[in-house]
């Protein structure tokens, strides 16, 4: 393996075979809700009870899914690269916890995390295992009705952008897995990595919106493609 530094971006497609529905497979509706209702700050302000209920259901559904071979293969790759002293960073747009449960540690949730909440009153951010509601009090400032899901909604800035940009600028290989390339800034990562000299590879069920920017695209289900790709690059 001659690659010394990898950045991997994942999207909803990597969790599809675990049973989590992708976003753009559902006519602009998420579990029968309009995106504006459940994934914008304005939607939360208009109907916080609905938004709490929506994310409670998604958080609860995590108990019914497990990591698939693609999540596990990425954790295997991370361990192998770290044992060699090489750089590995996994950036996910997903808010599920399947990468962590698959064994990944060098992981950034750029669109937030279902298992985290934050307080609009005091900026507290912390772990969330159970349900939330408009009656949930902040454990730091004790305010009521200020707790919200720690999810990056439309119109909000994704997390860790400085760290991600630096990693993209110094990696040898950028790999995009299971994402439609419809949402920026993640959709532009391939161009940044390429501009700084990285090779670029896409693994997806179908060509993404940004397919033409990749040096190579392999089409198929992530649960098959990702383990095969990891096996190939870990071969001595
Ligand atoms: P999308 O639903 O837009 O795209 C999922 C991609 O995965 C599609 O290109 C599918 O072809 C592909 N796919 C489906 N099943 C697959 C499989 N088994 N193996 C491989 N690929 C498969 O999801 P994202 O690109 O993740 O943002 O969406 C990006 C962002 O849009 C999400 O993070 C979310 C949403 O708005 C926020 O919530 C902020």
Short mmCIF file of N, CA, C and O in Angstrom, two decimals, residues 89-94 105-112 159-161 163-164:
data_model
loop_
_atom_site.label_atom_id
_atom_site.label_comp_id
_atom_site.label_asym_id
_atom_site.label_seq_id
_atom_site.Cartn_x
_atom_site.Cartn_y
_atom_site.Cartn_z
N UNK A 89 -8.60 9.86 7.59
CA UNK A 89 -9.72 10.65 8.14
C UNK A 89 -11.00 10.24 7.42
O UNK A 89 -11.06 10.19 6.19
N UNK A 90 -12.01 9.92 8.23
CA UNK A 90 -13.33 9.59 7.70
C UNK A 90 -14.27 10.75 8.03
O UNK A 90 -14.43 11.10 9.20
N UNK A 91 -14.85 11.32 6.99
CA UNK A 91 -15.81 12.42 7.16
C UNK A 91 -17.16 11.87 6.72
O UNK A 91 -17.29 11.37 5.60
N UNK A 92 -18.15 11.94 7.59
CA UNK A 92 -19.46 11.45 7.18
C UNK A 92 -20.50 12.55 7.21
O UNK A 92 -20.47 13.42 8.08
N UNK A 93 -21.40 12.48 6.22
CA UNK A 93 -22.56 13.37 6.23
C UNK A 93 -23.70 12.74 7.03
O UNK A 93 -24.72 13.36 7.26
N UNK A 94 -23.50 11.49 7.41
CA UNK A 94 -24.58 10.75 8.08
C UNK A 94 -24.66 11.13 9.55
O UNK A 94 -23.64 11.38 10.20
N UNK A 105 -12.85 5.40 14.44
CA UNK A 105 -12.53 6.37 15.50
C UNK A 105 -12.10 7.72 14.92
O UNK A 105 -12.43 8.76 15.50
N UNK A 106 -11.35 7.70 13.83
CA UNK A 106 -10.92 8.96 13.20
C UNK A 106 -12.05 9.45 12.31
O UNK A 106 -12.01 9.35 11.08
N UNK A 107 -13.11 9.96 12.96
CA UNK A 107 -14.38 10.19 12.29
C UNK A 107 -14.92 11.58 12.64
O UNK A 107 -14.94 11.95 13.82
N UNK A 108 -15.36 12.30 11.62
CA UNK A 108 -16.01 13.60 11.85
C UNK A 108 -17.42 13.56 11.28
O UNK A 108 -17.61 13.25 10.10
N UNK A 109 -18.39 13.91 12.11
CA UNK A 109 -19.79 14.00 11.67
C UNK A 109 -20.05 15.43 11.21
O UNK A 109 -20.45 16.27 12.01
N UNK A 110 -19.84 15.71 9.94
CA UNK A 110 -19.93 17.11 9.49
C UNK A 110 -21.36 17.65 9.50
O UNK A 110 -21.54 18.87 9.51
N UNK A 111 -22.37 16.77 9.46
CA UNK A 111 -23.77 17.23 9.50
C UNK A 111 -24.43 16.95 10.86
O UNK A 111 -25.65 16.95 10.95
N UNK A 112 -23.60 16.73 11.89
CA UNK A 112 -24.15 16.50 13.22
C UNK A 112 -24.38 15.03 13.51
O UNK A 112 -23.94 14.15 12.75
N UNK A 159 -20.04 21.23 10.33
CA UNK A 159 -18.99 21.23 11.35
C UNK A 159 -17.63 20.85 10.76
O UNK A 159 -17.55 20.16 9.74
N UNK A 160 -16.57 21.23 11.48
CA UNK A 160 -15.18 20.77 11.24
C UNK A 160 -14.62 21.19 9.88
O UNK A 160 -13.71 20.54 9.36
N UNK A 161 -15.17 22.25 9.28
CA UNK A 161 -14.75 22.56 7.91
C UNK A 161 -13.25 22.89 7.80
O UNK A 161 -12.61 22.51 6.82
N UNK A 163 -10.74 21.74 9.60
CA UNK A 163 -9.98 20.48 9.71
C UNK A 163 -10.12 19.66 8.42
O UNK A 163 -9.16 19.07 7.92
N UNK A 164 -11.35 19.62 7.90
CA UNK A 164 -11.60 18.84 6.68
C UNK A 164 -10.83 19.44 5.50
O UNK A 164 -10.18 18.72 4.73
#
